[in-house]
PDB file of C-alpha atoms in Angstrom:
ATOM      1  CA  MET A  13      76.816   3.465 106.327  1.00 47.00           C
ATOM      2  CA  SER A  14      76.851   4.492 109.690  1.00 49.00           C
ATOM      3  CA  ASP A  15      76.798   0.982 111.106  1.00 76.00           C
ATOM      4  CA  ILE A  16      80.173   0.098 109.594  1.00 89.00           C
ATOM      5  CA  ASP A  17      82.884  -0.013 112.162  1.00 90.00           C
ATOM      6  CA  LYS A  18      85.784   0.136 109.782  1.00 95.00           C
ATOM      7  CA  SER A  19      85.230   1.099 106.144  1.00 96.00           C
ATOM      8  CA  MET A  20      87.211  -0.428 103.162  1.00 97.00           C
ATOM      9  CA  LYS A  21      89.124   2.876 102.990  1.00 96.00           C
ATOM     10  CA  SER A  22      90.041   2.901 106.663  1.00 97.00           C
ATOM     11  CA  TYR A  23      91.028  -0.742 106.517  1.00 96.00           C
ATOM     12  CA  VAL A  24      93.509  -0.542 103.641  1.00 96.00           C
ATOM     13  CA  ARG A  25      94.890   2.969 104.874  1.00 95.00           C
ATOM     14  CA  ASP A  26      95.628   1.372 108.405  1.00 96.00           C
ATOM     15  CA  ILE A  27      97.591  -1.508 106.578  1.00 96.00           C
ATOM     16  CA  SER A  28      99.795   0.484 104.411  1.00 94.00           C
ATOM     17  CA  THR A  29     102.041  -2.587 103.751  1.00 97.00           C
ATOM     18  CA  LEU A  30      99.350  -4.415 102.136  1.00 97.00           C
ATOM     19  CA  LYS A  31     100.274  -5.835  98.798  1.00 97.00           C
ATOM     20  CA  TYR A  32      98.358  -8.951  97.896  1.00 97.00           C
ATOM     21  CA  ILE A  33      94.487  -8.556  97.841  1.00 97.00           C
ATOM     22  CA  PHE A  34      92.226 -11.350  96.956  1.00 94.00           C
ATOM     23  CA  PHE A  35      88.402 -11.272  96.383  1.00 95.00           C
ATOM     24  CA  GLY A  36      86.124 -14.253  96.429  1.00 91.00           C
ATOM     25  CA  GLY A  37      82.574 -15.418  97.145  1.00 90.00           C
ATOM     26  CA  LYS A  38      79.811 -17.303  95.408  1.00 90.00           C
ATOM     27  CA  GLY A  39      79.497 -17.181  91.612  1.00 90.00           C
ATOM     28  CA  GLY A  40      77.687 -13.948  90.476  1.00 92.00           C
ATOM     29  CA  VAL A  41      78.003 -11.829  93.526  1.00 96.00           C
ATOM     30  CA  GLY A  42      80.428  -9.182  91.831  1.00 95.00           C
ATOM     31  CA  LYS A  43      83.819 -10.573  92.719  1.00 95.00           C
ATOM     32  CA  THR A  44      85.433  -9.265  89.429  1.00 96.00           C
ATOM     33  CA  VAL A  45      83.795  -5.716  89.814  1.00 97.00           C
ATOM     34  CA  MET A  46      85.046  -5.463  93.341  1.00 98.00           C
ATOM     35  CA  ALA A  47      88.569  -6.587  92.335  1.00 97.00           C
ATOM     36  CA  GLY A  48      88.584  -4.280  89.306  1.00 98.00           C
ATOM     37  CA  ALA A  49      87.299  -1.272  91.574  1.00 98.00           C
ATOM     38  CA  THR A  50      89.986  -2.021  94.131  1.00 98.00           C
ATOM     39  CA  ALA A  51      92.736  -2.116  91.705  1.00 98.00           C
ATOM     40  CA  LEU A  52      91.508   1.059  90.143  1.00 98.00           C
ATOM     41  CA  TRP A  53      91.423   2.772  93.310  1.00 98.00           C
ATOM     42  CA  TYR A  54      95.020   1.905  94.116  1.00 98.00           C
ATOM     43  CA  ALA A  55      96.298   3.053  90.654  1.00 98.00           C
ATOM     44  CA  ARG A  56      94.415   6.319  90.880  1.00 97.00           C
ATOM     45  CA  HIS A  57      96.533   6.829  94.068  1.00 97.00           C
ATOM     46  CA  GLY A  58      99.757   6.441  92.175  1.00 97.00           C
ATOM     47  CA  ARG A  59     100.155   2.719  92.948  1.00 98.00           C
ATOM     48  CA  ARG A  60     101.505   0.575  90.148  1.00 98.00           C
ATOM     49  CA  THR A  61      98.848  -2.179  90.224  1.00 98.00           C
ATOM     50  CA  LEU A  62      98.276  -5.474  88.545  1.00 98.00           C
ATOM     51  CA  LEU A  63      94.787  -6.866  88.532  1.00 98.00           C
ATOM     52  CA  ALA A  64      94.929 -10.617  87.735  1.00 96.00           C
ATOM     53  CA  SER A  65      92.275 -13.365  87.332  1.00 94.00           C
ATOM     54  CA  THR A  66      92.960 -16.838  88.683  1.00 88.00           C
ATOM     55  CA  ASN A  67      89.375 -17.784  87.744  1.00 85.00           C
ATOM     56  CA  PRO A  68      89.399 -20.412  85.001  1.00 80.00           C
ATOM     57  CA  VAL A  69      86.382 -18.737  83.503  1.00 83.00           C
ATOM     58  CA  HIS A  70      87.864 -15.316  83.167  1.00 87.00           C
ATOM     59  CA  SER A  71      85.717 -12.023  83.276  1.00 92.00           C
ATOM     60  CA  LEU A  72      88.250  -9.255  83.163  1.00 96.00           C
ATOM     61  CA  SER A  73      88.345  -8.766  79.401  1.00 97.00           C
ATOM     62  CA  GLY A  74      84.511  -8.403  79.588  1.00 96.00           C
ATOM     63  CA  LEU A  75      84.657  -5.907  82.566  1.00 97.00           C
ATOM     64  CA  LEU A  76      87.464  -3.773  80.893  1.00 97.00           C
ATOM     65  CA  SER A  77      86.052  -4.088  77.327  1.00 95.00           C
ATOM     66  CA  GLN A  78      89.599  -5.019  75.971  1.00 97.00           C
ATOM     67  CA  ASP A  79      91.592  -8.150  75.616  1.00 97.00           C
ATOM     68  CA  VAL A  80      93.917  -8.904  78.534  1.00 97.00           C
ATOM     69  CA  PHE A  81      94.276 -12.773  78.190  1.00 95.00           C
ATOM     70  CA  GLY A  82      97.788 -14.422  78.425  1.00 92.00           C
ATOM     71  CA  ARG A  83      99.726 -11.318  79.486  1.00 94.00           C
ATOM     72  CA  PRO A  84      99.876  -8.382  81.760  1.00 96.00           C
ATOM     73  CA  THR A  85      98.353  -5.535  79.617  1.00 97.00           C
ATOM     74  CA  PRO A  86      97.995  -1.863  80.414  1.00 98.00           C
ATOM     75  CA  VAL A  87      94.508  -0.930  80.820  1.00 98.00           C
ATOM     76  CA  THR A  88      93.249   1.612  78.554  1.00 97.00           C
ATOM     77  CA  GLY A  89      92.214   4.834  80.224  1.00 96.00           C
ATOM     78  CA  ALA A  90      93.668   3.892  83.778  1.00 98.00           C
ATOM     79  CA  ALA A  91      97.190   4.999  84.313  1.00 98.00           C
ATOM     80  CA  ASN A  92      99.494   2.638  86.483  1.00 98.00           C
ATOM     81  CA  LEU A  93      96.934  -0.155  85.991  1.00 98.00           C
ATOM     82  CA  SER A  94      97.559  -3.396  84.187  1.00 98.00           C
ATOM     83  CA  ALA A  95      95.298  -6.520  83.983  1.00 98.00           C
ATOM     84  CA  TYR A  96      96.037 -10.216  83.158  1.00 96.00           C
ATOM     85  CA  GLU A  97      93.820 -13.252  82.676  1.00 95.00           C
ATOM     86  CA  ILE A  98      96.297 -15.946  83.603  1.00 91.00           C
ATOM     87  CA  ASP A  99      96.713 -18.705  80.958  1.00 87.00           C
ATOM     88  CA  THR A 100      97.655 -22.016  82.265  1.00 81.00           C
ATOM     89  CA  LYS A 101      98.273 -23.885  79.015  1.00 81.00           C
ATOM     90  CA  ASP A 102     102.121 -23.106  78.987  1.00 77.00           C
ATOM     91  CA  THR A 103     102.573 -24.140  82.558  1.00 75.00           C
ATOM     92  CA  ILE A 104     100.640 -27.339  82.157  1.00 75.00           C
ATOM     93  CA  SER A 105     102.811 -28.022  79.122  1.00 75.00           C
ATOM     94  CA  ARG A 106     106.158 -27.215  80.879  1.00 73.00           C
ATOM     95  CA  SER A 107     104.926 -29.506  84.033  1.00 70.00           C
ATOM     96  CA  LYS A 108     104.159 -32.480  81.648  1.00 71.00           C
ATOM     97  CA  GLN A 109     107.647 -32.274  80.331  1.00 74.00           C
ATOM     98  CA  GLU A 110     109.353 -32.039  83.803  1.00 71.00           C
ATOM     99  CA  ILE A 111     107.209 -34.860  85.063  1.00 69.00           C
ATOM    100  CA  ARG A 112     108.070 -36.840  81.984  1.00 69.00           C
ATOM    101  CA  ASP A 113     111.902 -36.235  82.352  1.00 72.00           C
ATOM    102  CA  LYS A 114     111.713 -37.269  86.201  1.00 67.00           C
ATOM    103  CA  ILE A 115     109.889 -40.415  85.534  1.00 65.00           C
ATOM    104  CA  GLN A 116     112.307 -41.417  82.768  1.00 66.00           C
ATOM    105  CA  TRP A 117     115.358 -40.543  84.878  1.00 64.00           C
ATOM    106  CA  PHE A 118     114.036 -42.487  87.961  1.00 62.00           C
ATOM    107  CA  LEU A 119     113.020 -45.462  86.017  1.00 62.00           C
ATOM    108  CA  LYS A 120     116.362 -45.506  84.220  1.00 61.00           C
ATOM    109  CA  PHE A 121     117.996 -45.446  87.744  1.00 57.00           C
ATOM    110  CA  ALA A 122     115.933 -48.476  88.710  1.00 56.00           C
ATOM    111  CA  ASP A 123     116.456 -50.136  85.458  1.00 56.00           C
ATOM    112  CA  ILE A 124     112.859 -50.364  84.471  1.00 56.00           C
ATOM    113  CA  ARG A 125     111.229 -49.798  80.906  1.00 59.00           C
ATOM    114  CA  THR A 126     107.874 -47.917  80.629  1.00 59.00           C
ATOM    115  CA  LYS A 127     105.789 -45.578  78.532  1.00 62.00           C
ATOM    116  CA  ALA A 128     106.103 -42.451  80.343  1.00 61.00           C
ATOM    117  CA  ASP A 129     103.907 -40.296  77.900  1.00 67.00           C
ATOM    118  CA  GLU A 130     100.896 -42.889  78.864  1.00 65.00           C
ATOM    119  CA  PHE A 131     101.549 -42.238  82.653  1.00 61.00           C
ATOM    120  CA  VAL A 132     102.029 -38.532  82.405  1.00 62.00           C
ATOM    121  CA  GLU A 133      98.679 -38.011  80.321  1.00 65.00           C
ATOM    122  CA  SER A 134      96.586 -40.045  82.835  1.00 62.00           C
ATOM    123  CA  ALA A 135      98.059 -38.051  85.749  1.00 59.00           C
ATOM    124  CA  THR A 136      97.609 -34.848  84.397  1.00 61.00           C
ATOM    125  CA  MET A 137      93.909 -35.232  83.117  1.00 62.00           C
ATOM    126  CA  ASN A 138      92.812 -34.349  86.616  1.00 63.00           C
ATOM    127  CA  PRO A 139      91.045 -31.037  87.053  1.00 62.00           C
ATOM    128  CA  ALA A 140      93.359 -30.402  90.155  1.00 64.00           C
ATOM    129  CA  PHE A 141      96.341 -30.314  87.830  1.00 69.00           C
ATOM    130  CA  GLU A 142      95.024 -27.083  86.173  1.00 73.00           C
ATOM    131  CA  GLU A 143      94.537 -25.620  89.649  1.00 74.00           C
ATOM    132  CA  SER A 144      98.042 -26.421  90.493  1.00 77.00           C
ATOM    133  CA  ALA A 145      99.272 -24.738  87.333  1.00 80.00           C
ATOM    134  CA  MET A 146      97.181 -21.714  88.262  1.00 84.00           C
ATOM    135  CA  PHE A 147      98.666 -21.692  91.582  1.00 84.00           C
ATOM    136  CA  GLU A 148     102.138 -21.988  90.027  1.00 84.00           C
ATOM    137  CA  ASN A 149     101.317 -18.887  87.737  1.00 88.00           C
ATOM    138  CA  MET A 150      99.986 -16.858  90.918  1.00 90.00           C
ATOM    139  CA  ILE A 151     102.872 -17.212  92.969  1.00 89.00           C
ATOM    140  CA  ASP A 152     105.212 -16.610  90.136  1.00 91.00           C
ATOM    141  CA  LEU A 153     103.716 -13.190  89.660  1.00 94.00           C
ATOM    142  CA  MET A 154     103.956 -12.556  93.382  1.00 94.00           C
ATOM    143  CA  PHE A 155     107.656 -13.605  93.640  1.00 94.00           C
ATOM    144  CA  ARG A 156     108.451 -11.554  90.413  1.00 95.00           C
ATOM    145  CA  ASP A 157     107.585  -8.453  92.640  1.00 95.00           C
ATOM    146  CA  GLU A 158     107.148  -6.200  89.605  1.00 97.00           C
ATOM    147  CA  TYR A 159     104.254  -4.235  90.958  1.00 98.00           C
ATOM    148  CA  GLU A 160     103.435  -2.420  94.137  1.00 98.00           C
ATOM    149  CA  ILE A 161      99.967  -3.696  94.448  1.00 98.00           C
ATOM    150  CA  TYR A 162      98.512  -7.176  93.285  1.00 98.00           C
ATOM    151  CA  VAL A 163      94.616  -7.523  93.258  1.00 98.00           C
ATOM    152  CA  PHE A 164      93.374 -11.256  92.542  1.00 95.00           C
ATOM    153  CA  ASP A 165      90.104 -11.978  91.071  1.00 94.00           C
ATOM    154  CA  THR A 166      89.606 -15.579  92.128  1.00 88.00           C
ATOM    155  CA  ALA A 167      87.324 -18.414  91.279  1.00 77.00           C
ATOM    156  CA  PRO A 168      84.060 -19.028  93.280  1.00 67.00           C
ATOM    157  CA  THR A 169      85.112 -19.557  96.916  1.00 62.00           C
ATOM    158  CA  ALA A 170      85.388 -23.517  97.001  1.00 58.00           C
ATOM    159  CA  ASN A 171      88.063 -23.208  94.304  1.00 58.00           C
ATOM    160  CA  ALA A 172      89.702 -20.191  95.902  1.00 58.00           C
ATOM    161  CA  ARG A 173      90.178 -21.946  98.975  1.00 63.00           C
ATOM    162  CA  ARG A 174      91.752 -24.951  97.379  1.00 64.00           C
ATOM    163  CA  LEU A 175      93.960 -22.592  95.490  1.00 63.00           C
ATOM    164  CA  LEU A 176      95.173 -20.441  98.406  1.00 65.00           C
ATOM    165  CA  GLY A 177      95.432 -23.541 100.707  1.00 65.00           C
ATOM    166  CA  MET A 178      97.961 -25.513  98.291  1.00 64.00           C
ATOM    167  CA  SER A 179     101.098 -24.013  99.820  1.00 62.00           C
ATOM    168  CA  LYS A 180     100.051 -25.657 103.016  1.00 66.00           C
ATOM    169  CA  VAL A 181      98.994 -28.932 101.470  1.00 65.00           C
ATOM    170  CA  TYR A 182     102.006 -28.996  99.049  1.00 66.00           C
ATOM    171  CA  SER A 183     104.198 -28.199 102.048  1.00 67.00           C
ATOM    172  CA  LEU A 184     102.994 -31.490 103.920  1.00 71.00           C
ATOM    173  CA  TRP A 185     103.350 -33.599 100.747  1.00 70.00           C
ATOM    174  CA  VAL A 186     106.872 -32.439  99.970  1.00 70.00           C
ATOM    175  CA  ASN A 187     108.085 -33.146 103.311  1.00 75.00           C
ATOM    176  CA  LYS A 188     106.771 -36.657 103.231  1.00 74.00           C
ATOM    177  CA  MET A 189     108.471 -37.106  99.815  1.00 73.00           C
ATOM    178  CA  MET A 190     111.707 -35.882 100.916  1.00 74.00           C
ATOM    179  CA  LYS A 191     111.729 -38.154 103.963  1.00 76.00           C
ATOM    180  CA  SER A 192     110.966 -41.085 101.892  1.00 74.00           C
ATOM    181  CA  ARG A 193     113.520 -40.085  99.286  1.00 71.00           C
ATOM    182  CA  GLN A 194     116.206 -39.653 101.843  1.00 74.00           C
ATOM    183  CA  GLU A 195     115.404 -43.166 103.265  1.00 75.00           C
ATOM    184  CA  ALA A 196     115.708 -44.776  99.741  1.00 73.00           C
ATOM    185  CA  ARG A 197     119.092 -42.912  99.104  1.00 70.00           C
ATOM    186  CA  SER A 198     120.412 -44.020 102.513  1.00 73.00           C
ATOM    187  CA  LEU A 199     119.546 -47.633 101.707  1.00 71.00           C
ATOM    188  CA  ARG A 200     121.169 -47.500  98.257  1.00 67.00           C
ATOM    189  CA  GLU A 201     124.280 -45.915  99.663  1.00 69.00           C
ATOM    190  CA  MET A 202     124.630 -48.689 102.265  1.00 68.00           C
ATOM    191  CA  LEU A 203     124.215 -51.470  99.655  1.00 67.00           C
ATOM    192  CA  SER A 204     126.630 -49.819  97.223  1.00 67.00           C
ATOM    193  CA  PHE A 205     130.088 -51.271  97.074  1.00 62.00           C
ATOM    194  CA  SER A 206     131.602 -47.970  96.031  1.00 62.00           C
ATOM    195  CA  ARG A 207     129.946 -45.872  98.872  1.00 61.00           C
ATOM    196  CA  LYS A 208     130.148 -43.038  96.088  1.00 64.00           C
ATOM    197  CA  LYS A 209     127.857 -40.045  96.852  1.00 66.00           C
ATOM    198  CA  GLU A 210     125.820 -39.481  93.464  1.00 67.00           C
ATOM    199  CA  ALA A 211     123.837 -36.557  92.172  1.00 71.00           C
ATOM    200  CA  ASP A 212     120.242 -36.822  92.932  1.00 72.00           C
ATOM    201  CA  PRO A 213     118.065 -34.544  90.697  1.00 73.00           C
ATOM    202  CA  LEU A 214     114.943 -35.779  92.360  1.00 73.00           C
ATOM    203  CA  MET A 215     115.986 -34.648  95.834  1.00 77.00           C
ATOM    204  CA  ASP A 216     117.089 -31.367  94.317  1.00 80.00           C
ATOM    205  CA  TYR A 217     113.891 -30.834  92.887  1.00 78.00           C
ATOM    206  CA  LEU A 218     112.013 -31.505  96.043  1.00 78.00           C
ATOM    207  CA  THR A 219     114.359 -29.185  97.977  1.00 83.00           C
ATOM    208  CA  GLY A 220     113.701 -26.434  95.692  1.00 83.00           C
ATOM    209  CA  PHE A 221     110.018 -27.124  95.513  1.00 81.00           C
ATOM    210  CA  ARG A 222     109.773 -27.204  99.451  1.00 82.00           C
ATOM    211  CA  ASP A 223     111.518 -23.681  99.632  1.00 86.00           C
ATOM    212  CA  ARG A 224     109.094 -22.264  97.006  1.00 85.00           C
ATOM    213  CA  MET A 225     106.138 -23.497  98.781  1.00 83.00           C
ATOM    214  CA  GLU A 226     107.401 -22.196 102.050  1.00 84.00           C
ATOM    215  CA  HIS A 227     108.019 -18.801 100.531  1.00 89.00           C
ATOM    216  CA  ALA A 228     104.249 -18.699  99.101  1.00 87.00           C
ATOM    217  CA  ARG A 229     102.910 -19.830 102.568  1.00 86.00           C
ATOM    218  CA  VAL A 230     104.910 -16.951 104.347  1.00 89.00           C
ATOM    219  CA  LEU A 231     103.435 -14.321 101.858  1.00 91.00           C
ATOM    220  CA  LEU A 232      99.822 -15.722 101.967  1.00 89.00           C
ATOM    221  CA  THR A 233      99.564 -15.906 105.541  1.00 90.00           C
ATOM    222  CA  ASP A 234     101.180 -12.535 106.290  1.00 95.00           C
ATOM    223  CA  ALA A 235      98.523 -10.140 107.703  1.00 96.00           C
ATOM    224  CA  ALA A 236     100.599  -7.229 106.839  1.00 97.00           C
ATOM    225  CA  ARG A 237     100.815  -7.914 103.039  1.00 97.00           C
ATOM    226  CA  THR A 238      97.834 -10.213 102.347  1.00 95.00           C
ATOM    227  CA  SER A 239      94.003  -9.848 102.847  1.00 95.00           C
ATOM    228  CA  PHE A 240      91.106 -11.810 101.445  1.00 94.00           C
ATOM    229  CA  PHE A 241      87.726 -10.135 100.983  1.00 96.00           C
ATOM    230  CA  PHE A 242      84.366 -11.874 100.572  1.00 95.00           C
ATOM    231  CA  VAL A 243      81.779 -10.447  98.502  1.00 97.00           C
ATOM    232  CA  THR A 244      78.246 -11.082  99.021  1.00 97.00           C
ATOM    233  CA  LEU A 245      74.695 -10.332  98.034  1.00 97.00           C
ATOM    234  CA  PRO A 246      72.037  -9.668 100.728  1.00 97.00           C
ATOM    235  CA  GLU A 247      70.560 -13.231  99.910  1.00 97.00           C
ATOM    236  CA  ALA A 248      70.480 -16.368 101.818  1.00 96.00           C
ATOM    237  CA  LEU A 249      72.522 -18.699  99.667  1.00 95.00           C
ATOM    238  CA  PRO A 250      75.784 -16.318  99.172  1.00 95.00           C
ATOM    239  CA  ILE A 251      75.595 -15.467 102.973  1.00 96.00           C
ATOM    240  CA  ALA A 252      75.495 -19.146 103.767  1.00 93.00           C
ATOM    241  CA  VAL A 253      78.537 -19.835 101.432  1.00 90.00           C
ATOM    242  CA  ILE A 254      80.989 -17.229 102.878  1.00 92.00           C
ATOM    243  CA  SER A 255      79.826 -17.983 106.486  1.00 90.00           C
ATOM    244  CA  ARG A 256      81.311 -21.568 106.043  1.00 85.00           C
ATOM    245  CA  PHE A 257      84.468 -20.423 104.174  1.00 85.00           C
ATOM    246  CA  VAL A 258      85.560 -17.504 106.548  1.00 85.00           C
ATOM    247  CA  GLU A 259      86.302 -20.272 109.079  1.00 80.00           C
ATOM    248  CA  TRP A 260      87.912 -22.476 106.610  1.00 80.00           C
ATOM    249  CA  PHE A 261      90.323 -19.529 105.558  1.00 82.00           C
ATOM    250  CA  HIS A 262      91.329 -19.109 109.150  1.00 81.00           C
ATOM    251  CA  ASP A 263      92.132 -22.984 109.213  1.00 79.00           C
ATOM    252  CA  PHE A 264      94.795 -22.158 106.520  1.00 79.00           C
ATOM    253  CA  GLY A 265      95.930 -19.104 108.427  1.00 85.00           C
ATOM    254  CA  ILE A 266      94.996 -16.718 105.285  1.00 87.00           C
ATOM    255  CA  PRO A 267      94.022 -13.337 106.644  1.00 93.00           C
ATOM    256  CA  VAL A 268      90.327 -12.292 106.112  1.00 94.00           C
ATOM    257  CA  GLY A 269      90.058  -8.567 105.331  1.00 96.00           C
ATOM    258  CA  GLY A 270      86.222  -8.454 105.716  1.00 96.00           C
ATOM    259  CA  VAL A 271      82.957  -8.702 103.885  1.00 96.00           C
ATOM    260  CA  ILE A 272      81.463  -6.515 101.085  1.00 97.00           C
ATOM    261  CA  VAL A 273      77.778  -6.486 100.551  1.00 97.00           C
ATOM    262  CA  ASN A 274      76.893  -5.907  97.027  1.00 97.00           C
ATOM    263  CA  MET A 275      73.654  -4.718  95.029  1.00 97.00           C
ATOM    264  CA  MET A 276      71.607  -3.395  97.891  1.00 97.00           C
ATOM    265  CA  ILE A 277      68.622  -1.712  96.849  1.00 96.00           C
ATOM    266  CA  ASP A 278      68.620   2.063  97.727  1.00 91.00           C
ATOM    267  CA  ARG A 279      65.435   2.523  99.545  1.00 89.00           C
ATOM    268  CA  SER A 280      65.463   6.445  99.152  1.00 89.00           C
ATOM    269  CA  MET A 281      65.184   5.617  95.509  1.00 88.00           C
ATOM    270  CA  ILE A 282      61.869   3.756  95.825  1.00 90.00           C
ATOM    271  CA  PRO A 283      59.149   5.934  94.936  1.00 88.00           C
ATOM    272  CA  GLU A 284      55.571   5.752  96.878  1.00 86.00           C
ATOM    273  CA  GLY A 285      53.422   3.274  95.340  1.00 89.00           C
ATOM    274  CA  ALA A 286      56.249   1.212  93.628  1.00 90.00           C
ATOM    275  CA  ALA A 287      55.491  -2.303  92.325  1.00 92.00           C
ATOM    276  CA  GLU A 288      54.938  -4.958  95.238  1.00 93.00           C
ATOM    277  CA  PHE A 289      57.751  -6.794  93.440  1.00 93.00           C
ATOM    278  CA  VAL A 290      60.357  -4.000  94.077  1.00 92.00           C
ATOM    279  CA  GLN A 291      59.072  -3.509  97.813  1.00 93.00           C
ATOM    280  CA  SER A 292      59.128  -7.213  98.468  1.00 95.00           C
ATOM    281  CA  ARG A 293      62.889  -7.476  97.397  1.00 95.00           C
ATOM    282  CA  ALA A 294      63.742  -4.479  99.481  1.00 95.00           C
ATOM    283  CA  ARG A 295      62.178  -6.045 102.551  1.00 95.00           C
ATOM    284  CA  MET A 296      63.878  -9.443 101.801  1.00 97.00           C
ATOM    285  CA  GLN A 297      67.234  -7.518 101.690  1.00 97.00           C
ATOM    286  CA  ASP A 298      66.606  -5.813 105.010  1.00 95.00           C
ATOM    287  CA  GLU A 299      66.006  -9.168 106.723  1.00 96.00           C
ATOM    288  CA  HIS A 300      69.238 -10.577 105.148  1.00 97.00           C
ATOM    289  CA  MET A 301      71.275  -7.337 106.371  1.00 96.00           C
ATOM    290  CA  LYS A 302      70.271  -8.229 109.787  1.00 95.00           C
ATOM    291  CA  SER A 303      71.725 -11.711 109.439  1.00 95.00           C
ATOM    292  CA  ILE A 304      75.029 -10.196 107.989  1.00 96.00           C
ATOM    293  CA  ARG A 305      75.566  -7.755 110.730  1.00 93.00           C
ATOM    294  CA  GLN A 306      74.858 -10.744 113.046  1.00 93.00           C
ATOM    295  CA  LYS A 307      77.329 -13.039 111.600  1.00 93.00           C
ATOM    296  CA  PHE A 308      80.055 -10.704 110.395  1.00 92.00           C
ATOM    297  CA  GLY A 309      79.683  -7.924 112.934  1.00 82.00           C
ATOM    298  CA  GLY A 310      82.683  -5.482 112.613  1.00 90.00           C
ATOM    299  CA  GLN A 311      84.048  -7.282 109.490  1.00 94.00           C
ATOM    300  CA  VAL A 312      81.411  -5.515 107.032  1.00 96.00           C
ATOM    301  CA  ARG A 313      83.691  -2.955 105.013  1.00 97.00           C
ATOM    302  CA  ALA A 314      81.296  -1.736 102.538  1.00 97.00           C
ATOM    303  CA  VAL A 315      77.534  -1.753 101.258  1.00 97.00           C
ATOM    304  CA  LEU A 316      77.228  -1.034  97.589  1.00 97.00           C
ATOM    305  CA  PRO A 317      73.918  -0.121  95.904  1.00 96.00           C
ATOM    306  CA  LEU A 318      72.300  -1.920  93.164  1.00 96.00           C
ATOM    307  CA  LEU A 319      73.079   0.326  90.192  1.00 95.00           C
ATOM    308  CA  GLU A 320      70.758   1.179  87.277  1.00 93.00           C
ATOM    309  CA  THR A 321      73.091  -0.400  84.782  1.00 94.00           C
ATOM    310  CA  GLU A 322      75.881  -3.076  84.640  1.00 94.00           C
ATOM    311  CA  VAL A 323      79.354  -2.157  85.700  1.00 96.00           C
ATOM    312  CA  ARG A 324      81.696  -2.314  82.518  1.00 96.00           C
ATOM    313  CA  GLY A 325      84.377  -0.142  81.298  1.00 96.00           C
ATOM    314  CA  VAL A 326      86.641   2.083  83.233  1.00 97.00           C
ATOM    315  CA  PRO A 327      84.165   4.976  83.892  1.00 97.00           C
ATOM    316  CA  MET A 328      81.671   2.701  85.579  1.00 97.00           C
ATOM    317  CA  LEU A 329      84.518   1.027  87.413  1.00 97.00           C
ATOM    318  CA  SER A 330      85.623   4.298  88.673  1.00 97.00           C
ATOM    319  CA  ARG A 331      82.227   5.026  89.934  1.00 97.00           C
ATOM    320  CA  THR A 332      81.932   1.642  91.899  1.00 98.00           C
ATOM    321  CA  ALA A 333      85.538   2.496  93.241  1.00 98.00           C
ATOM    322  CA  ASP A 334      84.278   5.674  94.716  1.00 97.00           C
ATOM    323  CA  LEU A 335      81.179   3.897  96.290  1.00 97.00           C
ATOM    324  CA  LEU A 336      83.405   1.062  97.622  1.00 98.00           C
ATOM    325  CA  PHE A 337      86.011   3.351  99.290  1.00 97.00           C
ATOM    326  CA  VAL A 338      83.702   5.859 100.860  1.00 92.00           C
TER     327      VAL A 338
END
């Protein structure tokens, strides 16, 4: 469209160092399709690309018409592209065991008996624990650095915000924990007759965790490597959702790449005398496009048409990529 200041293609070409690309927005706006089209576009340009889903309700297998759950899987018919629906089950199980070991070590240190399993189960029933596991899996992928480009299909925006903001929240938490632990250890050493320095696995764990979160924060807030794109429909509710969340992402320091408008009715395809239903929907979208341009101005990167069929499989994804990267 002529009123787009900088297109998606121009944006990513200007930031040639871009490596971590996230897509979010209200449910049902086409996040998975835009993430898939972007990953395929990079793969077609010879970049070794991983398309990963951090959405607990995965859609990549459906989009690609092949099973990509639980492991990075080469996408049939798309050279250089692998896809991966992240499975948090193993991470949650490993985290439970780590918590169990630390509780038992800590209470043994304090000479207190308790049933650690009951505590661990109650502590890990919280839905936030699964989000935490998803975050751990996501940054594991980033740290391994096995691909040139990572494209993430995230959960609806509220979950994505919490997920990507975890590095900042965790850093605040772990710094407080380390301070408390240091104070407790100092008191113990003062009261000890031997003054002997003892190993402290808990402090070692906190130090490692702090370094890991700092590494994640640096990657996620680096505008040369990371961008988050919001996908919306030309409708009131999706626009309202991303209007709020663009500012919240700025608060976490996560670079916002721009806004993609999906499923716009192509007026040139509406025949004269078309049903009032169609004409009414087109007029409604025109009004909402005015709002989008007013709210997001030069941040709109692409406007994609409503297609005559659903986007599923590599051929349709390739067609979408051509429309997205004009």
